[in-house]
Amino acid sequence: MEEFSDIMPTPSENMLFGMGNPLLDISAVVDKDFLDKFGLKPNDQILAEDKHKALFEEIVKRNKVEYHAGGSTQNSVKIAQWMLQKPHKVATFFGCIGKDDFGKILKKKAEEAHVDAHYYEQTEEPTGTCAACITGDNRSLVANLAAANCYKKEKHLDLDSNWELVEKAKVYYIAGFFLTVSPESILKVAKHASENNKIFCMNLSAPFISQFFKEPLMKVMPYVDILFGNETEAATFAKELGFETDDIAVIAHKTQNLPKENAKRQRLVVFTQGKDDTVATVGDKVTMFPVLDIDQNDIVDTNGAGDAFVGGFLFALVQEQSLEECIRAGHYAANVIIRRVGCTFPEKPDFH
């Protein structure tokens, strides 16, 4: 990224490409008994197992349940598009949904957010959902991928009309969650970015990705120009890779120095830590960036905060702004999202 440029390039259509699991968030405030009943940690992201079937039936019966378009990558590109406002469809999104009502809602919401969503639609599985179990400023997310898990490279990504949209992009973002679905799709996009000196971004997304999907994660890592994650994910990643440290700055530095294909771009590592400083590699140094202050009482729920941070970051990145600006935009977006339910936002941003 250039340190300083007077002329901001105007983002063009399909400049930002995202691919991931499109999910409908089912969000409700629950209590500790509910978490205990289903063996959930207050602040976690997991994939649903058979024992969680009843959770989905129960959460929709809670009073004040809310439905919002979700899915980590989709949230991030949507926030980037919201921050940009115009032109529309700077952000492209690929993922798999079912031919059902929830799928229709996701299509409608993507359209309202002016994201150019191209879903692979199939009838084997229903549209995926994510139960967001909110307690205080914690959120425990249980994802039932269903249709999202059915994304097929050869049925969608490889089609000429779709691959053309990939080629149009300059910045790519895929959450680590998609490693459980289609690592071959991720690799195809990552290699394209690397070979064309474009920017490929990824997210550690959840502790379970580093723990159980380490092999596909490390296959993609050489192509990753910017890696995002939070403090818990960073610690788990470090443990899995045998870094033997829990110092987040050291973890960032060691992660930056992992093998990399495109030597023209030094890898950038950005770890958020909730209300604590965001940690980022700046050249060979590691720098701390304080987040915006917020009154505890103003936090409605933290679901989507990490996605929003990435979305704000990508908004500045597609305009080739400095790392400081990218992080500042990320902090702004996260600060907006935690004042609202789910990953939702007001009509217009107020970011200067």
mmCIF file of C-alpha atoms in Angstrom:
data_model
loop_
_atom_site.group_PDB
_atom_site.id
_atom_site.type_symbol
_atom_site.label_atom_id
_atom_site.label_comp_id
_atom_site.label_asym_id
_atom_site.label_seq_id
_atom_site.Cartn_x
_atom_site.Cartn_y
_atom_site.Cartn_z
ATOM 1 C CA MET A 1 0.000 0.000 0.000
ATOM 2 C CA GLU A 2 1.291 3.442 -0.861
ATOM 3 C CA GLU A 3 2.006 5.496 2.240
ATOM 4 C CA PHE A 4 0.340 8.553 0.830
ATOM 5 C CA SER A 5 -1.538 9.343 -2.334
ATOM 6 C CA ASP A 6 -3.255 12.635 -3.055
ATOM 7 C CA ILE A 7 -5.491 11.174 -5.701
ATOM 8 C CA MET A 8 -7.886 8.584 -4.376
ATOM 9 C CA PRO A 9 -8.718 6.108 -7.113
ATOM 10 C CA THR A 10 -12.476 5.899 -7.597
ATOM 11 C CA PRO A 11 -13.542 2.335 -6.910
ATOM 12 C CA SER A 12 -15.107 0.594 -9.895
ATOM 13 C CA GLU A 13 -17.730 -2.152 -10.137
ATOM 14 C CA ASN A 14 -16.647 -5.617 -8.957
ATOM 15 C CA MET A 15 -13.318 -4.290 -7.657
ATOM 16 C CA LEU A 16 -13.745 -6.129 -4.356
ATOM 17 C CA PHE A 17 -14.425 -9.865 -4.472
ATOM 18 C CA GLY A 18 -15.728 -11.957 -1.572
ATOM 19 C CA MET A 19 -16.649 -15.627 -1.385
ATOM 20 C CA GLY A 20 -18.033 -17.467 1.621
ATOM 21 C CA ASN A 21 -20.962 -18.940 3.513
ATOM 22 C CA PRO A 22 -24.158 -16.896 3.093
ATOM 23 C CA LEU A 23 -26.183 -17.461 6.271
ATOM 24 C CA LEU A 24 -29.325 -16.003 7.754
ATOM 25 C CA ASP A 25 -28.607 -14.926 11.335
ATOM 26 C CA ILE A 26 -31.270 -15.835 13.878
ATOM 27 C CA SER A 27 -30.455 -13.589 16.790
ATOM 28 C CA ALA A 28 -31.896 -13.675 20.317
ATOM 29 C CA VAL A 29 -30.912 -12.671 23.820
ATOM 30 C CA VAL A 30 -30.542 -15.820 25.931
ATOM 31 C CA ASP A 31 -29.427 -16.640 29.478
ATOM 32 C CA LYS A 32 -26.642 -18.743 30.947
ATOM 33 C CA ASP A 33 -29.011 -21.711 31.362
ATOM 34 C CA PHE A 34 -29.645 -21.720 27.623
ATOM 35 C CA LEU A 35 -25.889 -21.703 26.900
ATOM 36 C CA ASP A 36 -25.278 -24.462 29.435
ATOM 37 C CA LYS A 37 -28.105 -26.580 28.082
ATOM 38 C CA PHE A 38 -26.422 -26.731 24.671
ATOM 39 C CA GLY A 39 -22.852 -26.718 25.980
ATOM 40 C CA LEU A 40 -21.995 -23.318 24.500
ATOM 41 C CA LYS A 41 -19.238 -20.917 25.550
ATOM 42 C CA PRO A 42 -20.494 -17.314 25.956
ATOM 43 C CA ASN A 43 -18.167 -16.037 23.211
ATOM 44 C CA ASP A 44 -17.449 -18.539 20.471
ATOM 45 C CA GLN A 45 -18.128 -19.608 16.895
ATOM 46 C CA ILE A 46 -18.849 -23.264 16.172
ATOM 47 C CA LEU A 47 -20.462 -25.471 13.550
ATOM 48 C CA ALA A 48 -23.783 -27.022 14.538
ATOM 49 C CA GLU A 49 -23.841 -30.711 15.431
ATOM 50 C CA ASP A 50 -26.820 -33.027 15.913
ATOM 51 C CA LYS A 51 -27.064 -32.008 19.572
ATOM 52 C CA HIS A 52 -27.819 -28.429 18.451
ATOM 53 C CA LYS A 53 -30.911 -29.313 16.378
ATOM 54 C CA ALA A 54 -33.202 -28.420 19.277
ATOM 55 C CA LEU A 55 -31.352 -25.116 19.773
ATOM 56 C CA PHE A 56 -32.604 -23.833 16.407
ATOM 57 C CA GLU A 57 -36.162 -24.904 17.237
ATOM 58 C CA GLU A 58 -35.953 -23.212 20.628
ATOM 59 C CA ILE A 59 -34.273 -19.937 19.654
ATOM 60 C CA VAL A 60 -36.955 -19.039 17.091
ATOM 61 C CA LYS A 61 -39.546 -19.313 19.882
ATOM 62 C CA ARG A 62 -37.757 -16.771 22.121
ATOM 63 C CA ASN A 63 -39.423 -13.415 22.377
ATOM 64 C CA LYS A 64 -37.698 -10.707 20.379
ATOM 65 C CA VAL A 65 -35.967 -12.969 17.877
ATOM 66 C CA GLU A 66 -34.479 -11.073 14.925
ATOM 67 C CA TYR A 67 -33.549 -12.290 11.447
ATOM 68 C CA HIS A 68 -30.653 -10.630 9.621
ATOM 69 C CA ALA A 69 -28.579 -11.470 6.572
ATOM 70 C CA GLY A 70 -25.270 -12.823 7.847
ATOM 71 C CA GLY A 71 -22.303 -14.975 6.979
ATOM 72 C CA SER A 72 -18.896 -13.561 7.847
ATOM 73 C CA THR A 73 -17.544 -12.723 4.380
ATOM 74 C CA GLN A 74 -20.895 -11.463 3.139
ATOM 75 C CA ASN A 75 -21.113 -9.142 6.174
ATOM 76 C CA SER A 76 -17.666 -7.708 5.452
ATOM 77 C CA VAL A 77 -18.175 -6.967 1.754
ATOM 78 C CA LYS A 78 -21.586 -5.504 2.577
ATOM 79 C CA ILE A 79 -20.035 -3.128 5.139
ATOM 80 C CA ALA A 80 -17.332 -2.124 2.648
ATOM 81 C CA GLN A 81 -20.043 -1.339 0.091
ATOM 82 C CA TRP A 82 -22.039 0.598 2.711
ATOM 83 C CA MET A 83 -18.999 2.727 3.598
ATOM 84 C CA LEU A 84 -18.388 3.421 -0.102
ATOM 85 C CA GLN A 85 -22.067 4.194 -0.881
ATOM 86 C CA LYS A 86 -21.352 4.859 -4.566
ATOM 87 C CA PRO A 87 -20.777 3.402 -7.092
ATOM 88 C CA HIS A 88 -23.037 0.436 -6.379
ATOM 89 C CA LYS A 89 -21.758 -3.128 -6.859
ATOM 90 C CA VAL A 90 -18.114 -2.415 -6.081
ATOM 91 C CA ALA A 91 -18.422 -5.584 -3.996
ATOM 92 C CA THR A 92 -19.063 -8.986 -5.571
ATOM 93 C CA PHE A 93 -20.108 -11.987 -3.487
ATOM 94 C CA PHE A 94 -20.221 -15.723 -4.294
ATOM 95 C CA GLY A 95 -21.755 -18.408 -2.081
ATOM 96 C CA CYS A 96 -24.378 -21.144 -2.070
ATOM 97 C CA ILE A 97 -28.017 -20.902 -0.936
ATOM 98 C CA GLY A 98 -31.191 -22.999 -1.197
ATOM 99 C CA LYS A 99 -34.236 -22.254 -3.319
ATOM 100 C CA ASP A 100 -36.385 -21.257 -0.339
ATOM 101 C CA ASP A 101 -37.707 -18.295 1.661
ATOM 102 C CA PHE A 102 -34.487 -17.765 3.616
ATOM 103 C CA GLY A 103 -32.603 -17.761 0.300
ATOM 104 C CA LYS A 104 -34.989 -15.139 -1.043
ATOM 105 C CA ILE A 105 -34.359 -12.965 2.025
ATOM 106 C CA LEU A 106 -30.575 -13.180 1.500
ATOM 107 C CA LYS A 107 -30.944 -12.207 -2.166
ATOM 108 C CA LYS A 108 -33.176 -9.282 -1.277
ATOM 109 C CA LYS A 109 -30.814 -8.080 1.478
ATOM 110 C CA ALA A 110 -27.763 -8.288 -0.797
ATOM 111 C CA GLU A 111 -29.624 -6.275 -3.410
ATOM 112 C CA GLU A 112 -30.657 -3.635 -0.847
ATOM 113 C CA ALA A 113 -27.003 -3.378 0.204
ATOM 114 C CA HIS A 114 -26.003 -2.903 -3.477
ATOM 115 C CA VAL A 115 -23.696 -5.921 -3.391
ATOM 116 C CA ASP A 116 -23.372 -7.823 -6.659
ATOM 117 C CA ALA A 117 -24.256 -11.250 -5.257
ATOM 118 C CA HIS A 118 -24.092 -14.283 -7.510
ATOM 119 C CA TYR A 119 -25.382 -17.257 -5.555
ATOM 120 C CA TYR A 120 -25.085 -20.851 -6.591
ATOM 121 C CA GLU A 121 -28.634 -22.084 -5.962
ATOM 122 C CA GLN A 122 -29.375 -25.748 -5.329
ATOM 123 C CA THR A 123 -32.279 -27.807 -3.993
ATOM 124 C CA GLU A 124 -30.488 -30.543 -1.992
ATOM 125 C CA GLU A 125 -30.101 -28.411 1.126
ATOM 126 C CA PRO A 126 -31.969 -25.437 2.641
ATOM 127 C CA THR A 127 -30.309 -22.026 3.034
ATOM 128 C CA GLY A 128 -27.840 -21.982 5.915
ATOM 129 C CA THR A 129 -28.598 -20.325 9.239
ATOM 130 C CA CYS A 130 -26.579 -19.087 12.182
ATOM 131 C CA ALA A 131 -27.991 -18.930 15.703
ATOM 132 C CA ALA A 132 -26.569 -15.873 17.462
ATOM 133 C CA CYS A 133 -27.051 -16.451 21.183
ATOM 134 C CA ILE A 134 -26.551 -13.095 22.854
ATOM 135 C CA THR A 135 -25.686 -12.667 26.553
ATOM 136 C CA GLY A 136 -24.568 -9.170 27.575
ATOM 137 C CA ASP A 137 -21.782 -8.097 25.238
ATOM 138 C CA ASN A 138 -20.929 -11.700 24.352
ATOM 139 C CA ARG A 139 -22.213 -13.655 21.397
ATOM 140 C CA SER A 140 -22.093 -17.407 20.857
ATOM 141 C CA LEU A 141 -22.568 -18.312 17.207
ATOM 142 C CA VAL A 142 -23.755 -21.722 16.072
ATOM 143 C CA ALA A 143 -23.714 -22.118 12.289
ATOM 144 C CA ASN A 144 -25.834 -24.661 10.472
ATOM 145 C CA LEU A 145 -24.185 -24.369 7.056
ATOM 146 C CA ALA A 146 -26.641 -26.571 5.126
ATOM 147 C CA ALA A 147 -26.713 -25.075 1.589
ATOM 148 C CA ALA A 148 -23.591 -22.966 2.230
ATOM 149 C CA ASN A 149 -21.672 -26.246 2.455
ATOM 150 C CA CYS A 150 -22.761 -27.207 -1.075
ATOM 151 C CA TYR A 151 -20.713 -24.624 -2.984
ATOM 152 C CA LYS A 152 -19.039 -26.322 -5.952
ATOM 153 C CA LYS A 153 -16.069 -24.862 -7.803
ATOM 154 C CA GLU A 154 -16.879 -26.551 -11.108
ATOM 155 C CA LYS A 155 -20.591 -25.702 -10.887
ATOM 156 C CA HIS A 156 -20.091 -21.991 -10.140
ATOM 157 C CA LEU A 157 -16.620 -20.438 -9.785
ATOM 158 C CA ASP A 158 -15.291 -22.068 -12.967
ATOM 159 C CA LEU A 159 -18.126 -20.811 -15.176
ATOM 160 C CA ASP A 160 -16.785 -18.161 -17.556
ATOM 161 C CA SER A 161 -19.386 -15.553 -16.616
ATOM 162 C CA ASN A 162 -18.460 -15.944 -12.929
ATOM 163 C CA TRP A 163 -14.699 -16.209 -13.341
ATOM 164 C CA GLU A 164 -14.776 -12.950 -15.339
ATOM 165 C CA LEU A 165 -16.033 -11.224 -12.181
ATOM 166 C CA VAL A 166 -13.097 -12.694 -10.253
ATOM 167 C CA GLU A 167 -10.699 -11.333 -12.847
ATOM 168 C CA LYS A 168 -12.248 -7.857 -12.622
ATOM 169 C CA ALA A 169 -11.375 -7.607 -8.914
ATOM 170 C CA LYS A 170 -8.253 -6.042 -7.406
ATOM 171 C CA VAL A 171 -8.865 -6.975 -3.773
ATOM 172 C CA TYR A 172 -10.051 -10.390 -2.576
ATOM 173 C CA TYR A 173 -11.421 -11.365 0.805
ATOM 174 C CA ILE A 174 -12.408 -14.825 2.010
ATOM 175 C CA ALA A 175 -13.080 -15.694 5.645
ATOM 176 C CA GLY A 176 -11.369 -18.804 7.019
ATOM 177 C CA PHE A 177 -14.829 -20.311 7.528
ATOM 178 C CA PHE A 178 -14.959 -21.148 3.799
ATOM 179 C CA LEU A 179 -12.004 -23.545 4.249
ATOM 180 C CA THR A 180 -14.506 -26.078 5.594
ATOM 181 C CA VAL A 181 -16.508 -25.839 2.353
ATOM 182 C CA SER A 182 -14.346 -25.412 -0.738
ATOM 183 C CA PRO A 183 -10.588 -25.038 -0.212
ATOM 184 C CA GLU A 184 -10.066 -25.673 -3.942
ATOM 185 C CA SER A 185 -12.166 -22.583 -4.776
ATOM 186 C CA ILE A 186 -10.117 -20.500 -2.328
ATOM 187 C CA LEU A 187 -6.832 -21.710 -3.827
ATOM 188 C CA LYS A 188 -7.933 -20.907 -7.369
ATOM 189 C CA VAL A 189 -8.795 -17.317 -6.371
ATOM 190 C CA ALA A 190 -5.701 -16.936 -4.156
ATOM 191 C CA LYS A 191 -3.356 -18.102 -6.913
ATOM 192 C CA HIS A 192 -4.995 -15.753 -9.411
ATOM 193 C CA ALA A 193 -4.432 -12.833 -7.013
ATOM 194 C CA SER A 194 -0.825 -13.810 -6.343
ATOM 195 C CA GLU A 195 0.074 -14.326 -10.017
ATOM 196 C CA ASN A 196 -1.409 -10.938 -10.917
ATOM 197 C CA ASN A 197 0.054 -9.040 -7.959
ATOM 198 C CA LYS A 198 -3.409 -8.304 -6.563
ATOM 199 C CA ILE A 199 -4.294 -8.299 -2.854
ATOM 200 C CA PHE A 200 -5.630 -11.494 -1.279
ATOM 201 C CA CYS A 201 -7.004 -11.204 2.263
ATOM 202 C CA MET A 202 -8.052 -13.922 4.645
ATOM 203 C CA ASN A 203 -9.340 -14.265 8.205
ATOM 204 C CA LEU A 204 -8.513 -16.854 10.866
ATOM 205 C CA SER A 205 -12.268 -16.590 11.629
ATOM 206 C CA ALA A 206 -12.526 -18.979 14.610
ATOM 207 C CA PRO A 207 -10.313 -21.126 16.828
ATOM 208 C CA PHE A 208 -11.715 -24.327 15.303
ATOM 209 C CA ILE A 209 -10.370 -23.376 11.858
ATOM 210 C CA SER A 210 -6.735 -23.414 13.047
ATOM 211 C CA GLN A 211 -7.405 -26.525 15.129
ATOM 212 C CA PHE A 212 -9.249 -28.752 12.672
ATOM 213 C CA PHE A 213 -8.644 -27.181 9.254
ATOM 214 C CA LYS A 214 -4.977 -26.353 9.678
ATOM 215 C CA GLU A 215 -3.912 -28.235 6.549
ATOM 216 C CA PRO A 216 -6.090 -26.334 4.047
ATOM 217 C CA LEU A 217 -5.378 -23.082 5.969
ATOM 218 C CA MET A 218 -1.620 -23.540 5.613
ATOM 219 C CA LYS A 219 -2.000 -24.442 1.922
ATOM 220 C CA VAL A 220 -3.551 -21.032 1.295
ATOM 221 C CA MET A 221 -1.255 -19.090 3.665
ATOM 222 C CA PRO A 222 1.583 -18.553 1.110
ATOM 223 C CA TYR A 223 -0.888 -16.568 -1.010
ATOM 224 C CA VAL A 224 -2.245 -14.441 1.849
ATOM 225 C CA ASP A 225 -1.233 -10.760 1.620
ATOM 226 C CA ILE A 226 -3.342 -9.593 4.555
ATOM 227 C CA LEU A 227 -4.361 -11.857 7.421
ATOM 228 C CA PHE A 228 -7.030 -10.813 9.925
ATOM 229 C CA GLY A 229 -7.989 -12.421 13.219
ATOM 230 C CA ASN A 230 -8.881 -11.677 16.827
ATOM 231 C CA GLU A 231 -6.818 -12.323 19.955
ATOM 232 C CA THR A 232 -8.350 -15.749 20.693
ATOM 233 C CA GLU A 233 -7.889 -16.944 17.112
ATOM 234 C CA ALA A 234 -4.315 -15.629 17.055
ATOM 235 C CA ALA A 235 -3.478 -17.526 20.259
ATOM 236 C CA THR A 236 -4.953 -20.781 18.909
ATOM 237 C CA PHE A 237 -3.152 -20.344 15.583
ATOM 238 C CA ALA A 238 0.148 -19.781 17.425
ATOM 239 C CA LYS A 239 -0.413 -22.895 19.525
ATOM 240 C CA GLU A 240 -1.204 -25.031 16.471
ATOM 241 C CA LEU A 241 1.920 -23.799 14.683
ATOM 242 C CA GLY A 242 4.136 -24.278 17.738
ATOM 243 C CA PHE A 243 5.106 -20.588 18.059
ATOM 244 C CA GLU A 244 5.501 -21.123 21.817
ATOM 245 C CA THR A 245 4.411 -17.615 22.764
ATOM 246 C CA ASP A 246 1.200 -15.938 23.826
ATOM 247 C CA ASP A 247 2.542 -12.443 23.152
ATOM 248 C CA ILE A 248 0.231 -11.187 20.414
ATOM 249 C CA ALA A 249 2.873 -8.886 18.906
ATOM 250 C CA VAL A 250 5.311 -11.797 18.570
ATOM 251 C CA ILE A 251 2.549 -13.963 17.078
ATOM 252 C CA ALA A 252 1.825 -11.224 14.503
ATOM 253 C CA HIS A 253 5.514 -10.969 13.615
ATOM 254 C CA LYS A 254 5.984 -14.743 13.283
ATOM 255 C CA THR A 255 2.821 -15.012 11.182
ATOM 256 C CA GLN A 256 4.068 -12.252 8.897
ATOM 257 C CA ASN A 257 7.261 -14.239 8.303
ATOM 258 C CA LEU A 258 5.579 -17.488 7.251
ATOM 259 C CA PRO A 259 6.465 -18.513 3.652
ATOM 260 C CA LYS A 260 4.954 -16.298 0.959
ATOM 261 C CA GLU A 261 4.569 -16.738 -2.817
ATOM 262 C CA ASN A 262 4.359 -13.176 -4.112
ATOM 263 C CA ALA A 263 7.509 -11.516 -2.765
ATOM 264 C CA LYS A 264 6.426 -8.137 -4.184
ATOM 265 C CA ARG A 265 4.078 -7.703 -1.235
ATOM 266 C CA GLN A 266 5.134 -8.144 2.370
ATOM 267 C CA ARG A 267 2.405 -9.909 4.325
ATOM 268 C CA LEU A 268 0.378 -7.691 6.613
ATOM 269 C CA VAL A 269 -1.044 -9.192 9.816
ATOM 270 C CA VAL A 270 -3.867 -7.450 11.676
ATOM 271 C CA PHE A 271 -5.218 -8.787 14.989
ATOM 272 C CA THR A 272 -8.136 -7.122 16.772
ATOM 273 C CA GLN A 273 -8.608 -7.522 20.531
ATOM 274 C CA GLY A 274 -12.126 -6.325 21.326
ATOM 275 C CA LYS A 275 -11.807 -3.128 23.372
ATOM 276 C CA ASP A 276 -8.015 -3.421 23.512
ATOM 277 C CA ASP A 277 -5.618 -2.079 20.881
ATOM 278 C CA THR A 278 -5.555 -3.544 17.394
ATOM 279 C CA VAL A 279 -2.160 -5.054 16.611
ATOM 280 C CA ALA A 280 -0.689 -4.727 13.111
ATOM 281 C CA THR A 281 2.619 -5.405 11.427
ATOM 282 C CA VAL A 282 4.086 -2.238 9.933
ATOM 283 C CA GLY A 283 7.091 -3.186 7.860
ATOM 284 C CA ASP A 284 9.209 -5.290 10.218
ATOM 285 C CA LYS A 285 7.742 -3.677 13.333
ATOM 286 C CA VAL A 286 4.515 -4.366 15.174
ATOM 287 C CA THR A 287 2.338 -1.367 16.056
ATOM 288 C CA MET A 288 -0.666 -0.940 18.359
ATOM 289 C CA PHE A 289 -3.697 1.070 17.253
ATOM 290 C CA PRO A 290 -6.192 2.049 20.000
ATOM 291 C CA VAL A 291 -9.878 1.492 19.221
ATOM 292 C CA LEU A 292 -12.568 4.157 19.610
ATOM 293 C CA ASP A 293 -13.867 4.570 23.152
ATOM 294 C CA ILE A 294 -17.390 3.353 23.734
ATOM 295 C CA ASP A 295 -19.579 3.368 26.821
ATOM 296 C CA GLN A 296 -20.352 -0.200 27.904
ATOM 297 C CA ASN A 297 -24.061 0.727 27.982
ATOM 298 C CA ASP A 298 -23.986 1.596 24.277
ATOM 299 C CA ILE A 299 -22.960 -1.921 23.268
ATOM 300 C CA VAL A 300 -26.068 -3.733 22.039
ATOM 301 C CA ASP A 301 -24.270 -6.832 20.771
ATOM 302 C CA THR A 302 -20.819 -7.623 19.451
ATOM 303 C CA ASN A 303 -22.048 -9.999 16.733
ATOM 304 C CA GLY A 304 -20.473 -8.822 13.482
ATOM 305 C CA ALA A 305 -17.868 -6.527 15.076
ATOM 306 C CA GLY A 306 -14.944 -8.430 13.573
ATOM 307 C CA ASP A 307 -16.673 -8.639 10.188
ATOM 308 C CA ALA A 308 -17.375 -4.911 10.320
ATOM 309 C CA PHE A 309 -13.748 -4.139 11.142
ATOM 310 C CA VAL A 310 -12.662 -6.041 8.036
ATOM 311 C CA GLY A 311 -15.381 -4.320 5.978
ATOM 312 C CA GLY A 312 -14.177 -0.872 6.994
ATOM 313 C CA PHE A 313 -10.582 -1.900 6.356
ATOM 314 C CA LEU A 314 -11.466 -3.162 2.856
ATOM 315 C CA PHE A 315 -13.329 0.081 2.105
ATOM 316 C CA ALA A 316 -10.103 2.052 2.630
ATOM 317 C CA LEU A 317 -7.958 -0.634 0.994
ATOM 318 C CA VAL A 318 -9.808 -0.575 -2.354
ATOM 319 C CA GLN A 319 -9.095 3.169 -2.360
ATOM 320 C CA GLU A 320 -5.404 2.444 -1.782
ATOM 321 C CA GLN A 321 -5.301 4.297 1.512
ATOM 322 C CA SER A 322 -2.538 3.889 4.111
ATOM 323 C CA LEU A 323 -2.586 1.141 6.746
ATOM 324 C CA GLU A 324 -3.419 3.745 9.425
ATOM 325 C CA GLU A 325 -6.459 4.836 7.427
ATOM 326 C CA CYS A 326 -7.547 1.251 6.777
ATOM 327 C CA ILE A 327 -7.453 0.508 10.509
ATOM 328 C CA ARG A 328 -9.188 3.778 11.371
ATOM 329 C CA ALA A 329 -12.008 2.910 8.960
ATOM 330 C CA GLY A 330 -12.187 -0.597 10.433
ATOM 331 C CA HIS A 331 -12.468 0.764 13.956
ATOM 332 C CA TYR A 332 -15.198 3.155 12.850
ATOM 333 C CA ALA A 333 -17.289 0.409 11.223
ATOM 334 C CA ALA A 334 -16.948 -1.934 14.226
ATOM 335 C CA ASN A 335 -17.942 0.902 16.558
ATOM 336 C CA VAL A 336 -21.145 1.446 14.543
ATOM 337 C CA ILE A 337 -22.072 -2.247 14.415
ATOM 338 C CA ILE A 338 -21.738 -2.992 18.145
ATOM 339 C CA ARG A 339 -24.412 -0.368 18.872
ATOM 340 C CA ARG A 340 -26.936 -2.396 16.847
ATOM 341 C CA VAL A 341 -28.365 -5.914 16.687
ATOM 342 C CA GLY A 342 -26.432 -8.264 14.389
ATOM 343 C CA CYS A 343 -24.327 -6.956 11.544
ATOM 344 C CA THR A 344 -26.697 -4.113 10.617
ATOM 345 C CA PHE A 345 -25.984 -0.468 9.923
ATOM 346 C CA PRO A 346 -27.711 2.904 9.598
ATOM 347 C CA GLU A 347 -28.629 4.264 6.176
ATOM 348 C CA LYS A 348 -25.427 6.229 5.700
ATOM 349 C CA PRO A 349 -21.980 6.187 7.285
ATOM 350 C CA ASP A 350 -20.687 9.240 9.124
ATOM 351 C CA PHE A 351 -16.980 8.634 8.525
ATOM 352 C CA HIS A 352 -14.599 11.430 7.605
#
